[in-house]
Every structure is written in structure tokens, then in C-alpha cells.
PDB file of C-alpha atoms and ligand atoms in Angstrom:
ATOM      1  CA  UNK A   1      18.379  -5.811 -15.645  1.00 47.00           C
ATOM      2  CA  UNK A   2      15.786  -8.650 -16.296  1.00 60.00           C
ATOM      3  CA  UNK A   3      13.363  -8.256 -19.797  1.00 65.00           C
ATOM      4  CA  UNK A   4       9.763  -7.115 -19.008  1.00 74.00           C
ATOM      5  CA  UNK A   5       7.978  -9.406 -19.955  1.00 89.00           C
ATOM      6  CA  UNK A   6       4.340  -7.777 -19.561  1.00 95.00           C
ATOM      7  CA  UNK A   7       3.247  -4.441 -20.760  1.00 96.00           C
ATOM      8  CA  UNK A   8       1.802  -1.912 -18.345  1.00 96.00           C
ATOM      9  CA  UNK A   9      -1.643  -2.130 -19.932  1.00 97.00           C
ATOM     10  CA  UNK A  10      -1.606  -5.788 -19.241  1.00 97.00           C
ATOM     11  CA  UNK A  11      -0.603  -5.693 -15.741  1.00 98.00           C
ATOM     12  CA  UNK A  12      -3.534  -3.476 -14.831  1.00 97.00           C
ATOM     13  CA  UNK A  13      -5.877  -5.790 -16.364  1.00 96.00           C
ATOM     14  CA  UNK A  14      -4.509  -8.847 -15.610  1.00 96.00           C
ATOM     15  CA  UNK A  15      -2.894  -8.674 -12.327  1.00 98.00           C
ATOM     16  CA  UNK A  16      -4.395 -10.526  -9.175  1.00 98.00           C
ATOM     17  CA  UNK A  17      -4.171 -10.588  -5.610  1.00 98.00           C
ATOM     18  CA  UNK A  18      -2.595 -14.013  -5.407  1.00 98.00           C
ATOM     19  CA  UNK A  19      -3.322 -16.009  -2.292  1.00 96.00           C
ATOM     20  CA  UNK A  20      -0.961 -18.931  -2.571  1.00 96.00           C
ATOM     21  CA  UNK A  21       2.705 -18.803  -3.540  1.00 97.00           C
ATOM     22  CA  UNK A  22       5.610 -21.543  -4.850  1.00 96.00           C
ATOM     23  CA  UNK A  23       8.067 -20.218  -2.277  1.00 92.00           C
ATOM     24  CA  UNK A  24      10.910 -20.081  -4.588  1.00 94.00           C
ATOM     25  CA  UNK A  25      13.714 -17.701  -3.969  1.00 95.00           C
ATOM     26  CA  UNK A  26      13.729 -14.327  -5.905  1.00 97.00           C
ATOM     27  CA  UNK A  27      17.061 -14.006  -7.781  1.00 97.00           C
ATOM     28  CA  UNK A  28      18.851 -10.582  -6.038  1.00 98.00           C
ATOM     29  CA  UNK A  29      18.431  -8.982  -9.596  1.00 97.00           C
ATOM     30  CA  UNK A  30      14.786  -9.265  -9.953  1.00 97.00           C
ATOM     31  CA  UNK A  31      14.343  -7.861  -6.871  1.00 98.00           C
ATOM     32  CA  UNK A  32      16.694  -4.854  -7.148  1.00 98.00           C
ATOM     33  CA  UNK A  33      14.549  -3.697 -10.283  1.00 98.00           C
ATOM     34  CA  UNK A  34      11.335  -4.028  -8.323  1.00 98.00           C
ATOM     35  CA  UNK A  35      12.997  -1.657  -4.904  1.00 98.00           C
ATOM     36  CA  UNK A  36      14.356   0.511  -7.642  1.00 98.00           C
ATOM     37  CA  UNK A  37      10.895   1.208  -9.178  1.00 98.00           C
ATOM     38  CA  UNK A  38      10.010   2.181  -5.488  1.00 98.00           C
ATOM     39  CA  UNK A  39      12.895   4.042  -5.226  1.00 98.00           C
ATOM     40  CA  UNK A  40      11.847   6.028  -8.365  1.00 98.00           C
ATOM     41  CA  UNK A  41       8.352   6.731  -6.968  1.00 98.00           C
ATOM     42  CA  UNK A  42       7.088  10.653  -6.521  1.00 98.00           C
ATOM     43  CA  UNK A  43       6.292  12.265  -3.341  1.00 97.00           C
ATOM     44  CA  UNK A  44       5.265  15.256  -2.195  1.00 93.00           C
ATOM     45  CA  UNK A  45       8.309  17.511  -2.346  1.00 94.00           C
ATOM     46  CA  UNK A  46      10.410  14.674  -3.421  1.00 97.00           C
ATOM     47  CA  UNK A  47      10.909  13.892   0.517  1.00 97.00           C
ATOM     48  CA  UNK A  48      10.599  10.213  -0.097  1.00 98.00           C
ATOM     49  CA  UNK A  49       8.980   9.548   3.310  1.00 97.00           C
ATOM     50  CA  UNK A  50       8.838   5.991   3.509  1.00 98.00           C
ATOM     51  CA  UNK A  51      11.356   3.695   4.222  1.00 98.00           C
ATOM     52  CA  UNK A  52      10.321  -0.026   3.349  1.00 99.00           C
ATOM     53  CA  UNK A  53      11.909  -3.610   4.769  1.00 98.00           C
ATOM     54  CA  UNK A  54      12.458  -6.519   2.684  1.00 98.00           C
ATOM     55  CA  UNK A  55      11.535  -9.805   4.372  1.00 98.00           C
ATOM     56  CA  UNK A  56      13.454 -12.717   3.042  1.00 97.00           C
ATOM     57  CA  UNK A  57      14.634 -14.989   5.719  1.00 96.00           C
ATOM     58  CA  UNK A  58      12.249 -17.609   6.436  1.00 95.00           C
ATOM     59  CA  UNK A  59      12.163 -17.288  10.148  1.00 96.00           C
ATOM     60  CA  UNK A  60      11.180 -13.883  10.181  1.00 97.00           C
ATOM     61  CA  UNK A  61       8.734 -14.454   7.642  1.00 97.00           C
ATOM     62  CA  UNK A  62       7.113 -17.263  10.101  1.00 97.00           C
ATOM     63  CA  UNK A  63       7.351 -14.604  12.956  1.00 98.00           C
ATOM     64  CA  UNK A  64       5.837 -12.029  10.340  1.00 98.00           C
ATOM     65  CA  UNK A  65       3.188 -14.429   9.112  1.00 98.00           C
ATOM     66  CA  UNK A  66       2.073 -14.501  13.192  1.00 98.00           C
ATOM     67  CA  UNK A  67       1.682 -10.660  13.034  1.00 98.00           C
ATOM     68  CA  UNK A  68      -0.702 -10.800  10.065  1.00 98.00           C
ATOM     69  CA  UNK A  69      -3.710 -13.452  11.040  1.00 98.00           C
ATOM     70  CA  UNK A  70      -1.762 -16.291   9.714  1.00 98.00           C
ATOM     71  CA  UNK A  71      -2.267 -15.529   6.126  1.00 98.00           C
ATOM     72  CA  UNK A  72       0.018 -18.273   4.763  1.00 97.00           C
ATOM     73  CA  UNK A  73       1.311 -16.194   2.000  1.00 97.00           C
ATOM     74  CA  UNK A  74       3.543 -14.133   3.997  1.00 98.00           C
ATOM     75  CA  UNK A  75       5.362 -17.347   5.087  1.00 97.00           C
ATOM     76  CA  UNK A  76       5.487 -18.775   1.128  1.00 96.00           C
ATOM     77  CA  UNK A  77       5.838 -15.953  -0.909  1.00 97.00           C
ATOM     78  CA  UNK A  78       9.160 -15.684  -2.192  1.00 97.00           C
ATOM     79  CA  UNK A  79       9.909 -11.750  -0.231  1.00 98.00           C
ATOM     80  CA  UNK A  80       7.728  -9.838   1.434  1.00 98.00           C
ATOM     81  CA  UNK A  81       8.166  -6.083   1.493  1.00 98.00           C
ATOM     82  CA  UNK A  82       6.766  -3.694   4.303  1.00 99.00           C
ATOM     83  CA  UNK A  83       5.882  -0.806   3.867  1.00 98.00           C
ATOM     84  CA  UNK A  84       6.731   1.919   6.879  1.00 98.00           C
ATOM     85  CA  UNK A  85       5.600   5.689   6.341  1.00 98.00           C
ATOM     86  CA  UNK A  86       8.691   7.752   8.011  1.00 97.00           C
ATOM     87  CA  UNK A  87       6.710  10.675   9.170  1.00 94.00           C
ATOM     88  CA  UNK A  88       8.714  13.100  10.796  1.00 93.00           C
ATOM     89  CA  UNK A  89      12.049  11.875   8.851  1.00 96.00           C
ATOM     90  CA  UNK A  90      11.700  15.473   6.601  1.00 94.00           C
ATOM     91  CA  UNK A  91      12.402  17.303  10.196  1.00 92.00           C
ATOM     92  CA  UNK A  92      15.025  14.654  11.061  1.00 95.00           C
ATOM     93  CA  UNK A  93      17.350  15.184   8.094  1.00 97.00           C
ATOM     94  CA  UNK A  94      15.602  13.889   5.031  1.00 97.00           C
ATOM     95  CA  UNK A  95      14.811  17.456   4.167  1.00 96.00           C
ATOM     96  CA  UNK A  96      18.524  18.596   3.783  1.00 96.00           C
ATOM     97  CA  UNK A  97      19.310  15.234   2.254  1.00 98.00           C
ATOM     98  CA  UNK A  98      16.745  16.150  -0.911  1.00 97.00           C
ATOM     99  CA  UNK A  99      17.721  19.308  -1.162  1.00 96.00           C
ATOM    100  CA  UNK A 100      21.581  18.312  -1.138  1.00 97.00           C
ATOM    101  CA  UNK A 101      20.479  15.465  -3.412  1.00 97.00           C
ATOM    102  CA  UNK A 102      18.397  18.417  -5.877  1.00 96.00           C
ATOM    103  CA  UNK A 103      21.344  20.590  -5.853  1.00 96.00           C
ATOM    104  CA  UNK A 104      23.709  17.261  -7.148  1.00 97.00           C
ATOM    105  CA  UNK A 105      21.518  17.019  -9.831  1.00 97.00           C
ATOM    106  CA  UNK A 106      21.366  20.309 -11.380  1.00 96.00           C
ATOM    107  CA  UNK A 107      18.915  23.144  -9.062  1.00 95.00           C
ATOM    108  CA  UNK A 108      20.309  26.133  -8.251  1.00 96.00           C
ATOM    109  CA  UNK A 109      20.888  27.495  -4.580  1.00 96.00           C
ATOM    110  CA  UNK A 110      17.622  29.318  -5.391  1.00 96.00           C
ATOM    111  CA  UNK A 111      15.222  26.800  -6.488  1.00 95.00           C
ATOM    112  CA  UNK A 112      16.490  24.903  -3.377  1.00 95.00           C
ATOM    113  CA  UNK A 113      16.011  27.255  -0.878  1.00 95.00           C
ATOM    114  CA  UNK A 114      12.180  28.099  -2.094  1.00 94.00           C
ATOM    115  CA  UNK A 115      12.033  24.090  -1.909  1.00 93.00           C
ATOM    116  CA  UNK A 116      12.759  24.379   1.950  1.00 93.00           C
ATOM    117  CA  UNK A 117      11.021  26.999   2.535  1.00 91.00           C
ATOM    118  CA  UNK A 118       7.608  25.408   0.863  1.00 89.00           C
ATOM    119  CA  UNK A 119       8.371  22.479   2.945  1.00 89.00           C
ATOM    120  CA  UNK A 120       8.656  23.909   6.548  1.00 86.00           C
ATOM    121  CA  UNK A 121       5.537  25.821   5.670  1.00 82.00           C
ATOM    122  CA  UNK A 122       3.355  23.543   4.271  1.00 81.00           C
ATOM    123  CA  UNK A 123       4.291  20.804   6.771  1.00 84.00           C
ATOM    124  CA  UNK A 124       5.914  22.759   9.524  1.00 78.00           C
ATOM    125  CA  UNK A 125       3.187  25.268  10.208  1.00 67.00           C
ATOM    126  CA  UNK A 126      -0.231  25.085  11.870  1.00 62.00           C
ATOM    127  CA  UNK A 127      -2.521  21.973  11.606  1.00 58.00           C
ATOM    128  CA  UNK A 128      -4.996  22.911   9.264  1.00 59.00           C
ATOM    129  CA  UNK A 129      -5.989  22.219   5.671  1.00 59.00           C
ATOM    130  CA  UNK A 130      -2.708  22.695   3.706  1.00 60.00           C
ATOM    131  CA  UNK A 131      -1.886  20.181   1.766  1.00 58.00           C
ATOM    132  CA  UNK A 132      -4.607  17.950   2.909  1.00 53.00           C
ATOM    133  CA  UNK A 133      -2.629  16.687   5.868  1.00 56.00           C
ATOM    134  CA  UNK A 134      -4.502  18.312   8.603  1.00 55.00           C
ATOM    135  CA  UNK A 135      -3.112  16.870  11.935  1.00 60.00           C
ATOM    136  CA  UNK A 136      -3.479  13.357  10.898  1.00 82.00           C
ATOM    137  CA  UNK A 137       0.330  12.709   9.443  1.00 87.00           C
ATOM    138  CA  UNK A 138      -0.605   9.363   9.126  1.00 89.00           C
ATOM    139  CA  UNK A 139      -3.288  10.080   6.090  1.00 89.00           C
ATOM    140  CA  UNK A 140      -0.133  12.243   4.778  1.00 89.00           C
ATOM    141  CA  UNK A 141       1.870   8.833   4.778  1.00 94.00           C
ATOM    142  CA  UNK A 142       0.182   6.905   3.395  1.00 95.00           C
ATOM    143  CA  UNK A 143      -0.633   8.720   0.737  1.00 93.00           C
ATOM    144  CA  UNK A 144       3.565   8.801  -0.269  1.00 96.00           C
ATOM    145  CA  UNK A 145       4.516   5.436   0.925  1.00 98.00           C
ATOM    146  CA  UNK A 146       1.401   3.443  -1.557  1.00 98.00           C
ATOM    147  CA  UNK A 147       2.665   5.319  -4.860  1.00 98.00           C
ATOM    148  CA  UNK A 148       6.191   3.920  -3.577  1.00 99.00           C
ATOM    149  CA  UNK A 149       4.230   0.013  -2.864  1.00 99.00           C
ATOM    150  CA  UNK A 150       2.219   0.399  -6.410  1.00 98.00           C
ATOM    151  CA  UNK A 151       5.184   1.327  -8.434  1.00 98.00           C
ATOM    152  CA  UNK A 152       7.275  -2.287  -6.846  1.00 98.00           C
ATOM    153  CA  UNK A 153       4.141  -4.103  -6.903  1.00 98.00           C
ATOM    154  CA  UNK A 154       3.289  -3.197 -10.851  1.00 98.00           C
ATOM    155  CA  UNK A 155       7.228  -3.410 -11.522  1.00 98.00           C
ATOM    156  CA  UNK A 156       7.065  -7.066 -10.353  1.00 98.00           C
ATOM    157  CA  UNK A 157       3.923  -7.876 -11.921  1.00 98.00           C
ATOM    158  CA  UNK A 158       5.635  -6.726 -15.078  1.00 97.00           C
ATOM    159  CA  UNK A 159       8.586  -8.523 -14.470  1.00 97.00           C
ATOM    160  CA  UNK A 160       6.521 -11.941 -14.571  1.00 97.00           C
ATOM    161  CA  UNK A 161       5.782 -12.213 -10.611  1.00 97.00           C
ATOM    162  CA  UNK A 162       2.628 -12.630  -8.621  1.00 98.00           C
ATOM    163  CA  UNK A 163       2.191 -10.280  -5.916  1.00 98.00           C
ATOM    164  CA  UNK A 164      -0.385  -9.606  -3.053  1.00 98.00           C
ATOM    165  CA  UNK A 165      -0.939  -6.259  -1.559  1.00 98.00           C
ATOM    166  CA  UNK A 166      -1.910  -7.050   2.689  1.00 98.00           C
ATOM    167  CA  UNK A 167      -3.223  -4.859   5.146  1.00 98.00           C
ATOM    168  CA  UNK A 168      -4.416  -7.709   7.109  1.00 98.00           C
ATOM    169  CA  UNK A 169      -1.986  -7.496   9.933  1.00 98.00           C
ATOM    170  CA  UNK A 170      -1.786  -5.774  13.681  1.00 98.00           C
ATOM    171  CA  UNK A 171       0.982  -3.075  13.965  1.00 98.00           C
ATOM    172  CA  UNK A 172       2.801  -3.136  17.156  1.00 98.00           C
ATOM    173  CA  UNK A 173       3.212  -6.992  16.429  1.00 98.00           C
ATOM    174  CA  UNK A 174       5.159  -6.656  13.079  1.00 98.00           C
ATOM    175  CA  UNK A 175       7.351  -3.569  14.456  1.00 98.00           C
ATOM    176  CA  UNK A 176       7.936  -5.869  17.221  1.00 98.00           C
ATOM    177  CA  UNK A 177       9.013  -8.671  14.739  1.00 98.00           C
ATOM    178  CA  UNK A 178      11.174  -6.355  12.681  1.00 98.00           C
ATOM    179  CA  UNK A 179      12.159  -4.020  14.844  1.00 98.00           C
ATOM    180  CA  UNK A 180      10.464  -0.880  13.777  1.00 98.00           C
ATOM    181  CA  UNK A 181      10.861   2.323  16.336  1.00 98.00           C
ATOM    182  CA  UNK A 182       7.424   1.537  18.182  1.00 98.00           C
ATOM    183  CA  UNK A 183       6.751   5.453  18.179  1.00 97.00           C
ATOM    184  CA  UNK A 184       3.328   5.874  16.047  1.00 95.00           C
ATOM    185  CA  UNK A 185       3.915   9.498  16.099  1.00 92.00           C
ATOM    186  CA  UNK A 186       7.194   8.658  13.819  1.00 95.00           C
ATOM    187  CA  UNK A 187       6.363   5.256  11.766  1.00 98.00           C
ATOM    188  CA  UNK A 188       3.407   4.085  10.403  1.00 97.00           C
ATOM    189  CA  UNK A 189       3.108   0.101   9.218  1.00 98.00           C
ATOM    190  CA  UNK A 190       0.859   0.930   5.855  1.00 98.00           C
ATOM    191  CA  UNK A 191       0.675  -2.355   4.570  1.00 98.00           C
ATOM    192  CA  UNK A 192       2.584  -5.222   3.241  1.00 98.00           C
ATOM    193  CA  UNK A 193       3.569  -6.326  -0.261  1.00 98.00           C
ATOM    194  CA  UNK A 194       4.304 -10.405  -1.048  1.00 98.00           C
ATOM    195  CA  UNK A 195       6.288 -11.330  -4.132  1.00 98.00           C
ATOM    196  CA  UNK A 196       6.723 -13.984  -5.464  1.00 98.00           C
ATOM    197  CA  UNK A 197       4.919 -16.939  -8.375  1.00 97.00           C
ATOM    198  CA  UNK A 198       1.760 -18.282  -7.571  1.00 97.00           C
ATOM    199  CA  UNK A 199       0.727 -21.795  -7.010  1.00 96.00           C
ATOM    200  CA  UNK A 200      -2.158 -22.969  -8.434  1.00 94.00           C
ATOM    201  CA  UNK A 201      -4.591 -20.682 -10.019  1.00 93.00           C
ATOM    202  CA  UNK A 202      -5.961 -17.118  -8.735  1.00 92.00           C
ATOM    203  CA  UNK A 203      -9.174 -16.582  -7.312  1.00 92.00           C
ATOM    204  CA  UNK A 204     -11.095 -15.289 -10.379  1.00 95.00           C
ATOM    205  CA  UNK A 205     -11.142 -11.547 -11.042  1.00 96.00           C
ATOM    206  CA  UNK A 206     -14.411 -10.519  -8.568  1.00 96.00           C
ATOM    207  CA  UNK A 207     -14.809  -7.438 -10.796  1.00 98.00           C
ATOM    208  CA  UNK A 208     -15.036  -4.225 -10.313  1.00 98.00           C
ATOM    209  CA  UNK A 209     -17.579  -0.519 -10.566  1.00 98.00           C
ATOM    210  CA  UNK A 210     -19.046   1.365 -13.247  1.00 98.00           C
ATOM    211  CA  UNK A 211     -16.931   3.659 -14.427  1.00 97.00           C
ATOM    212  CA  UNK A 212     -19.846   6.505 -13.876  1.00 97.00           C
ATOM    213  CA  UNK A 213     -20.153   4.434 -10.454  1.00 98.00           C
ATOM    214  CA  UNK A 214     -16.870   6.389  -8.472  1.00 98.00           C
ATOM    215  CA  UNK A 215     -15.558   8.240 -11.479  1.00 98.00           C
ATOM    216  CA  UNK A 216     -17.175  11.832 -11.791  1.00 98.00           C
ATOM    217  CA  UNK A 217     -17.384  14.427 -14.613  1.00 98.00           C
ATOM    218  CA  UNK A 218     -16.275  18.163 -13.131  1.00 98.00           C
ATOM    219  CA  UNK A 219     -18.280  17.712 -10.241  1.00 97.00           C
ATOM    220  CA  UNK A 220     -19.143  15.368  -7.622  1.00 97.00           C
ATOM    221  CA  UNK A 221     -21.785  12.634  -7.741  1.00 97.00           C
ATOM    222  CA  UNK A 222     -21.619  13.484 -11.867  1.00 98.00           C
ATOM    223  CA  UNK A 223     -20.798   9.860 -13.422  1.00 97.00           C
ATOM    224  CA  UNK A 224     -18.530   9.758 -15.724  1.00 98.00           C
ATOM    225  CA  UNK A 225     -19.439   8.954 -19.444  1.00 96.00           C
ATOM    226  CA  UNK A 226     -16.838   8.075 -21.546  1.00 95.00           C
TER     227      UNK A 226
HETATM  228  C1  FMN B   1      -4.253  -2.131   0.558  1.00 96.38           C
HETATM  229  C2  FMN B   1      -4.729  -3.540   0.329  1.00 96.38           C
HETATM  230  C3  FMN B   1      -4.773  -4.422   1.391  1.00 96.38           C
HETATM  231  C4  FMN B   1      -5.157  -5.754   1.184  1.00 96.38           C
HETATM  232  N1  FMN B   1      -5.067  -6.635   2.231  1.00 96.38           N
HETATM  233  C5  FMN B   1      -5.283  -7.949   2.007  1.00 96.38           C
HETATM  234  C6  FMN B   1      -5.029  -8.900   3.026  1.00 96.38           C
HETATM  235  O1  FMN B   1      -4.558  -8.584   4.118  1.00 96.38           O
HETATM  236  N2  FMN B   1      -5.271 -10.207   2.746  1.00 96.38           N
HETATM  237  C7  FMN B   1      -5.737 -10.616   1.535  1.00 96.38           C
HETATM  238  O2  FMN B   1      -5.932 -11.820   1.349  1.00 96.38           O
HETATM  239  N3  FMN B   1      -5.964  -9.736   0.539  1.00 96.38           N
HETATM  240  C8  FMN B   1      -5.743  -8.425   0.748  1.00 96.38           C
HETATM  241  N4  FMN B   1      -5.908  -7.519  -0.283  1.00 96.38           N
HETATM  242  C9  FMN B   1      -6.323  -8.002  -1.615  1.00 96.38           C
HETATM  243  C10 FMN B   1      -7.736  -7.569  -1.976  1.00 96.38           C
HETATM  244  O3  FMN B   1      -8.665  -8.342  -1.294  1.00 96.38           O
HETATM  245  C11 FMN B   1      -7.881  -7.669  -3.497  1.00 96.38           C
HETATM  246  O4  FMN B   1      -6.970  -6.783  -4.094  1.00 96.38           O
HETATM  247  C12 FMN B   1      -9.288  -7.331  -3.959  1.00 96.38           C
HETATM  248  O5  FMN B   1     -10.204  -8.279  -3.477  1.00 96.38           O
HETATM  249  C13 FMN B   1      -9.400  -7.280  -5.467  1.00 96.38           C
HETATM  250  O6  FMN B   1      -8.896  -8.465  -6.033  1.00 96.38           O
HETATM  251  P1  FMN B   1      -7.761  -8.426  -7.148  1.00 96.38           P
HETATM  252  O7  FMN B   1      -6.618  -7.635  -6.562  1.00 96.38           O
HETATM  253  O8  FMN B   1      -7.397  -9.864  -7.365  1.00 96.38           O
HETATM  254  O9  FMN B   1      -8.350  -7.804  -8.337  1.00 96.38           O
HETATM  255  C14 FMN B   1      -5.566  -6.185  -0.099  1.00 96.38           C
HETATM  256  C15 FMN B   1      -5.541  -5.265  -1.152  1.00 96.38           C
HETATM  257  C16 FMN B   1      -5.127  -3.985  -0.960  1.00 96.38           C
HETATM  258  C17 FMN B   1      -5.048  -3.058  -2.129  1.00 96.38           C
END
């Protein structure tokens, strides 16, 4: 397992959306560490419904760099990880995988069935506003698969790497490059995540709101005073 070299704290504060990238290869161990802190990631119900592809190779990269306006660092970053939300995988399996995997590490039969049962009715039932998922599964996505893309992205930061968090990208052209189910009903690009060290210097850090600003106090619109 590779040192940390930078503290959380730091990372938060000193981390940058880095445009431009050395295109050096990531050593296999590094990047283990980083899926792992994915892997480790909550979710609701611990259904881990994401499933994310790591883009090495430089050919697909140049296809994948096509898919997202050109932005250069998806061809010179050293990987670039993207991000799918799996959003019917619960109903196709995953579910009985978690609880199989719950009951391997120590829940009783009991706890597991309530587990299943939770699940099929929180996410199985009527649209509506359990959960917060309404009908929209993709909102319900994303919400699992970014804690996943945060945890890699701050676990590589930490580790001594740049990264750059992209959105900028059309869909159906990278699940055509990487062969992603085209079914939007199923699988959900979110966004992309480019590792790697940066060349040059970052853009400076363009700052950021008040606290008070988007931060309220027991109610909303009430800033925040701290
Ligand atoms: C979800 C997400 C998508 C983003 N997409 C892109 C992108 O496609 N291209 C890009 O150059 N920067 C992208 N960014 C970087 C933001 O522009 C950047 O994080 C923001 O300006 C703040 O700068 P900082 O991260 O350096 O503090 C994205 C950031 C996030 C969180």
C-alpha cells in the first residue's frame, strides 16, 4: 500500500481541478488503493449501485477524449475513471449479493431479511417521495455513484496525484466508446474522473461562497454563523 502523503484536511483545501496532465503511467498499486477507496464508499442500503471503468489504454482514451469536447486531459491524464450509476442492478441480483455479502460478515438471517424487505419497499414500491427518488432513478444514482467518485478522487489526491472531476462529455458517445449497455433506463454516465500529475501549474483557486451564503442554521435561507 503506498504512504499518504497528504492529510485529509489538506486535500480539501488544496486540491484543484487540474487541466493539464504529464501522462505518465500510474503504477497498478497506486491505483488499486484509489478503486479500493471507491470500493469502500456508502450507499444507500449498502447496494453499491455503481459500477465504474478504468480507462488506461491510450487508444481508448483518444476515442474517449472525442466523446468529451476534446478536453485534452482525458487523452494525457495518466487513467481516467468513469463513473456509470447501475440503476436497476439491486432488482438484477445485487440485492441478494449484499445481503449474502451482510450475512458473510456477521448479520443474522433476521437483520437480513428486514434489509430486503426495506429495500423492495423503499425502491420497489410506488413512485413517490420515499427516499427522495421519486421516479427519476437517475437523481437516485447519482447521488450513490459521486460518494463512490469523491472517495477515489480524495484517495488520489491524498496519495500525491492530481485529479479532475468532468462532466463535460455527451453520453451515448462514451457508452458507445466503452461499451456501456445503451439502455438509459439501466446505466447512467455520471461523470468522469482523470488521474494522474499535473503539468505545469493549476489554474488558481477561483474561490468559493460565504459560508452563511449556501450553508443554513435549522432552517432554510438562515445563514450560517459560525
Ligand atoms: C461534477 C463536476 C464536473 C466537472 N466537469 C468539468 C469538465 O468537464 N471540464 C473541466 O475542465 N472542469 C470540470 N469540472 C471542474 C470544475 O470546473 C472545478 O472543480 C471548479 O471550477 C472549481 O475549481 P477547483 O476544483 O479547482 O477548486 C467539473 C467539476 C465537477 C465537480
Amino acid at each position: 500500500m503506498a504512504a499518504s502523503q497528504k492529510p485529509l484536511d489538506q486535500v480539501v483545501h488544496e486540491r484543484r481541478a487540474t487541466q493539464e496532465f504529464d501522462s505518465k503511467p500510474i503504477p497498478d498499486a497506486d491505483l488499486k488503493q484509489i478503486l479500493e477507496a471507491g470500493r469502500h464508499a456508502p450507499s444507500g442500503y449498502n447496494l453499491q449501485p455503481w459500477r465504474f471503468i478504468v480507462v488506461r489504454d491510450p487508444e481508448q482514451r483518444k476515442a474517449l477524449r472525442g466523446a468529451a469536447f476534446n478536453q485534452p486531459k482525458v487523452e494525457n491524464a495518466s487513467a481516467v475513471i468513469v463513473a456509470v450509476a447501475a440503476l436497476k442492478a439491486w432488482q438484477e441480483g445485487d440485492l441478494d449479493k449484499v445481503a449474502a455479502l451482510s450475512k458473510e460478515h456477521g448479520f443474522t438471517d433476521q437483520q437480513v431479511e428486514g434489509m430486503k424487505k426495506s429495500v423492495t419497499g423503499a425502491l420497489g414500491g410506488e413512485p413517490g417521495d420515499i427516499c427522495g427518488w421519486g421516479p427519476d432513478w437517475a437523481v437516485w444514482g447519482n447521488r450513490q455513484t459521486m460518494i463512490a467518485f469523491t472517495h477515489m478522487m480524495l484517495e488520489a489526491e491524498s496519495l500525491g496525484y492530481d485529479t479532475a472531476p468532468m462532466e463535460g462529455m455527451m453520453e451515448s458517445q462514451v457508452k458507445k466508446v466503452l461499451g456501456i449497455p445503451t439502455d438509459n433506463q439501466k446505466f447512467r454516465v455520471v461523470a468522469m474522473l482523470a488521474i494522474g500529475h499535473k503539468k505545469g501549474e493549476d489554474k488558481p483557486f477561483a474561490g468559493r461562497f460565504p459560508l452563511e451564503y449556501n450553508f443554513f442554521d435549522n432552517k432554510w435561507g438562515n445563514g450560517i454563523k459560525l
